[in-house]
Amino acid sequence: MTETSYLSSVRASYDAVAVDYARLVSAELASKPLDRAMLAAFAEYVRDDAGGGGRAVADLGCGPGRVTAHLDGLGVRAFGVDLSPAMVAVARRTYPGLRFEVGSMAALDVADGVLGGVLAWY
């Protein structure tokens, strides 16, 4: 599949701002109780047998990994995927115990039925 020019532009843009963006959003969840509540509800659902059944969750467009890490803290087996290699590098440095991959939500390398949920925050 040939990548569209807009994906190349998006990747380049996020690569250029990765470190500054990570710094800007690093603590934002602390001041957003509604965001934390929505993430907690999602985490409860995907941990439950009726929802995700404890299977892994993909955080698509994970950026610097803060939401992936938050889900992990809520007991969710989460991993992050982002189009930007620079964002993934920041996420890996910041959260070395978590899994982050470079990829596109339009072409995930995940088999059907493997995931317990998908999150695309922002």
C-alpha positions as a Python dict, from the first residue, in 0.01 Angstrom:
ca = {
    (1, 'M'): (0, 0, 0),
    (2, 'T'): (140, 338, -99),
    (3, 'E'): (140, 596, 178),
    (4, 'T'): (-53, 913, 107),
    (5, 'S'): (127, 1246, 119),
    (6, 'Y'): (-84, 1366, 410),
    (7, 'L'): (43, 1077, 628),
    (8, 'S'): (400, 1173, 544),
    (9, 'S'): (323, 1534, 637),
    (10, 'V'): (154, 1434, 963),
    (11, 'R'): (449, 1211, 1056),
    (12, 'A'): (700, 1485, 982),
    (13, 'S'): (499, 1740, 1183),
    (14, 'Y'): (475, 1519, 1492),
    (15, 'D'): (838, 1415, 1462),
    (16, 'A'): (936, 1783, 1469),
    (17, 'V'): (746, 1860, 1790),
    (18, 'A'): (767, 1529, 1980),
    (19, 'V'): (985, 1640, 2272),
    (20, 'D'): (805, 1972, 2323),
    (21, 'Y'): (462, 1808, 2291),
    (22, 'A'): (554, 1542, 2547),
    (23, 'R'): (659, 1812, 2791),
    (24, 'L'): (339, 2010, 2727),
    (25, 'V'): (99, 1719, 2792),
    (26, 'S'): (295, 1516, 3046),
    (27, 'A'): (81, 1609, 3347),
    (28, 'E'): (-244, 1713, 3179),
    (29, 'L'): (-451, 1421, 3309),
    (30, 'A'): (-396, 1546, 3664),
    (31, 'S'): (-615, 1848, 3591),
    (32, 'K'): (-882, 1666, 3386),
    (33, 'P'): (-1113, 1465, 3612),
    (34, 'L'): (-1361, 1390, 3332),
    (35, 'D'): (-1083, 1247, 3113),
    (36, 'R'): (-964, 1029, 3402),
    (37, 'A'): (-1320, 912, 3467),
    (38, 'M'): (-1372, 818, 3102),
    (39, 'L'): (-1042, 630, 3095),
    (40, 'A'): (-1133, 453, 3420),
    (41, 'A'): (-1468, 346, 3275),
    (42, 'F'): (-1296, 221, 2960),
    (43, 'A'): (-1039, 34, 3169),
    (44, 'E'): (-1311, -130, 3378),
    (45, 'Y'): (-1495, -239, 3064),
    (46, 'V'): (-1192, -391, 2888),
    (47, 'R'): (-1079, -570, 3205),
    (48, 'D'): (-1426, -723, 3245),
    (49, 'D'): (-1517, -1054, 3078),
    (50, 'A'): (-1819, -888, 2916),
    (51, 'G'): (-1593, -631, 2753),
    (52, 'G'): (-1236, -700, 2652),
    (53, 'G'): (-1189, -1003, 2875),
    (54, 'G'): (-844, -893, 2985),
    (55, 'R'): (-697, -897, 2636),
    (56, 'A'): (-449, -632, 2528),
    (57, 'V'): (-569, -284, 2434),
    (58, 'A'): (-418, -72, 2156),
    (59, 'D'): (-376, 299, 2223),
    (60, 'L'): (-377, 430, 1866),
    (61, 'G'): (-207, 763, 1807),
    (62, 'C'): (-45, 721, 2149),
    (63, 'G'): (196, 1011, 2106),
    (64, 'P'): (439, 1028, 2398),
    (65, 'G'): (260, 743, 2577),
    (66, 'R'): (97, 916, 2873),
    (67, 'V'): (-248, 760, 2816),
    (68, 'T'): (-97, 416, 2751),
    (69, 'A'): (84, 448, 3084),
    (70, 'H'): (-232, 566, 3258),
    (71, 'L'): (-422, 262, 3130),
    (72, 'D'): (-139, 39, 3248),
    (73, 'G'): (-172, 197, 3591),
    (74, 'L'): (-542, 107, 3584),
    (75, 'G'): (-457, -259, 3527),
    (76, 'V'): (-502, -269, 3150),
    (77, 'R'): (-251, -454, 2930),
    (78, 'A'): (-208, -158, 2696),
    (79, 'F'): (40, -90, 2420),
    (80, 'G'): (81, 220, 2206),
    (81, 'V'): (99, 271, 1831),
    (82, 'D'): (189, 600, 1669),
    (83, 'L'): (271, 717, 1319),
    (84, 'S'): (563, 926, 1445),
    (85, 'P'): (892, 748, 1519),
    (86, 'A'): (999, 1046, 1731),
    (87, 'M'): (684, 1020, 1946),
    (88, 'V'): (742, 647, 1989),
    (89, 'A'): (1103, 713, 2088),
    (90, 'V'): (988, 960, 2356),
    (91, 'A'): (728, 711, 2482),
    (92, 'R'): (985, 430, 2501),
    (93, 'R'): (1229, 650, 2695),
    (94, 'T'): (963, 776, 2931),
    (95, 'Y'): (791, 440, 2991),
    (96, 'P'): (1056, 173, 2924),
    (97, 'G'): (844, -107, 3070),
    (98, 'L'): (564, -57, 2818),
    (99, 'R'): (536, -155, 2452),
    (100, 'F'): (525, 114, 2183),
    (101, 'E'): (532, 59, 1807),
    (102, 'V'): (557, 279, 1501),
    (103, 'G'): (256, 218, 1282),
    (104, 'S'): (-67, 350, 1142),
    (105, 'M'): (-417, 298, 1274),
    (106, 'A'): (-517, 255, 910),
    (107, 'A'): (-296, -53, 876),
    (108, 'L'): (-255, -228, 1212),
    (109, 'D'): (-45, -541, 1221),
    (110, 'V'): (-286, -717, 1459),
    (111, 'A'): (-496, -1025, 1388),
    (112, 'D'): (-874, -1013, 1421),
    (113, 'G'): (-1007, -1091, 1768),
    (114, 'V'): (-676, -1037, 1947),
    (115, 'L'): (-754, -702, 2108),
    (116, 'G'): (-987, -643, 2397),
    (117, 'G'): (-1027, -280, 2299),
    (118, 'V'): (-894, 13, 2102),
    (119, 'L'): (-849, 366, 2227),
    (120, 'A'): (-785, 667, 2004),
    (121, 'W'): (-755, 953, 2255),
    (122, 'Y'): (-778, 1299, 2098),
}
